[in-house]
């Protein structure tokens, strides 16, 4: 190897360029700017006032933060759904005066005071929700009007009850506890806020209603088109906002025990500033409880710091306005430029050097021929993308199609077919287990089982996460082929952990080694990763020793053998190191050898480009994807090899008329059945010297 090639190899091995794209593509990267702003604010006020974060100051500040952060959470929920709520300051004041009136004047018990106060907040939110969600009035103007009306109601209540409230001593420990009590030294309001923030986080990240709110904020028209009740979702967000604002007012009343005409004035601007500072988008569809918490802490420190520094009230509001303006500008520019940066740095090619490909002339074991010319066609034009083929004991054919179905063609003439099961995703690799159930690798979904009663069961859609991996590689992105060991364990390949199924050519452009092989154990229902850093692992086929299996690495153009049991357990041996094309599925042959599909043939241009990762990086950044160098998948062939890697037979379709590309083949009773993920037919080829009684099921499990 030349010195330049050696240096290039080590440069791309030691410098993890792809980590930049991985980090920037994380959802939590949205919190980077808010966290930096928070750190800057903390450092600035710590330097300006050394005693600002003293114990006494922190104690008072945290109680105020517990109340204020509820308002920010309330506003965040509405913003995520694409709305705005300017009435939360007035609702806060309403909750404050209602709670005081109910406890001091009406003499209600504490539990009734809480329910009554929250009901008032919910009523205000319901009015906003009906007007904005169902009548489709503009949120800004509607909530501005609500702000004025609710503020007028608060003023009237103050006129009627302020004297009675001020002259009444509230003799109730339960009343003072929310505002002044603590839980293990932590203010009750802070504990309550943290609990509610966790609940809101779980709702948005783990529940259907949370996903519906995010979808509604992202695009209301699209959300409506997919069946989401947009009006009801929008209305519900305003109701929740009103409840949280009223709860904040209740905590404020419990802590200070008084009400005034200026209570809650300007809080909506302060809460809006905090929400945007935290990274919650004014455009909707993007936000979280964590962002609201970060923003509320930042805004609370700023406001209290400016007050303690003696900044006049007018200047204080001016500062908040400037901060809000700056936050909005940063939010817009950050998101816009973040997507641009990710699109340029995420694709990160590595150095890859393939061995010299064997020739295909008459002296080569891969000599081109026309052995696939006699292939007869099954289901021509009736099937779309049969990536894998398998047959049962009754000679029926099973295969997947592009629309998410497992199709069954009925023997003996295969003229009729039916949808055997609708699995939803893209069915790829197929295998029968010992019980006769059909196991299916579904791209983007994982490993599934279709029982004899046609019930669809998920076996696994995740595996153990790598401890040092930046990317969350626990989720299965592209499970593509599988085979079953004698003890029932299922070994299946996942081609790439970085890209989705429709992006598989980009993984070929990278040739980094993003794939892995995974084992699912049905006895313990556990899943773990067996091999990592493979270059698009694809076909998997059990060897006859019951202790190992063969697997293909498509972009490495190799076939290897892995021992999962026995004295060589855990070792990998390369069986075929220099294929002339890109290997795909592997299956057993009747004479104890193995069939291998080549999905495409290598080209000198791409082989050379694999040694030039800088060239491929510039190509990915500067030109359109449809003009990139891609692996050639227009010409395929079928190879038969033995356990030592010796090539025994090769079948080509020189004219490319029957099967221009091949991803799988299955031998069954003297015939070879051929599939291709880009084909619209299944091929059937008569084998001259094959055992006419041999079936794959019998080879694995014996005669049924």
Coordinates of C-alpha atoms in Angstrom, one line a residue, residues 211 434 529:
X211 CA -47.4 13.4 19.5
X434 CA -39.4 -25.1 13.8
X529 CA -25.7 -7.5 19.3

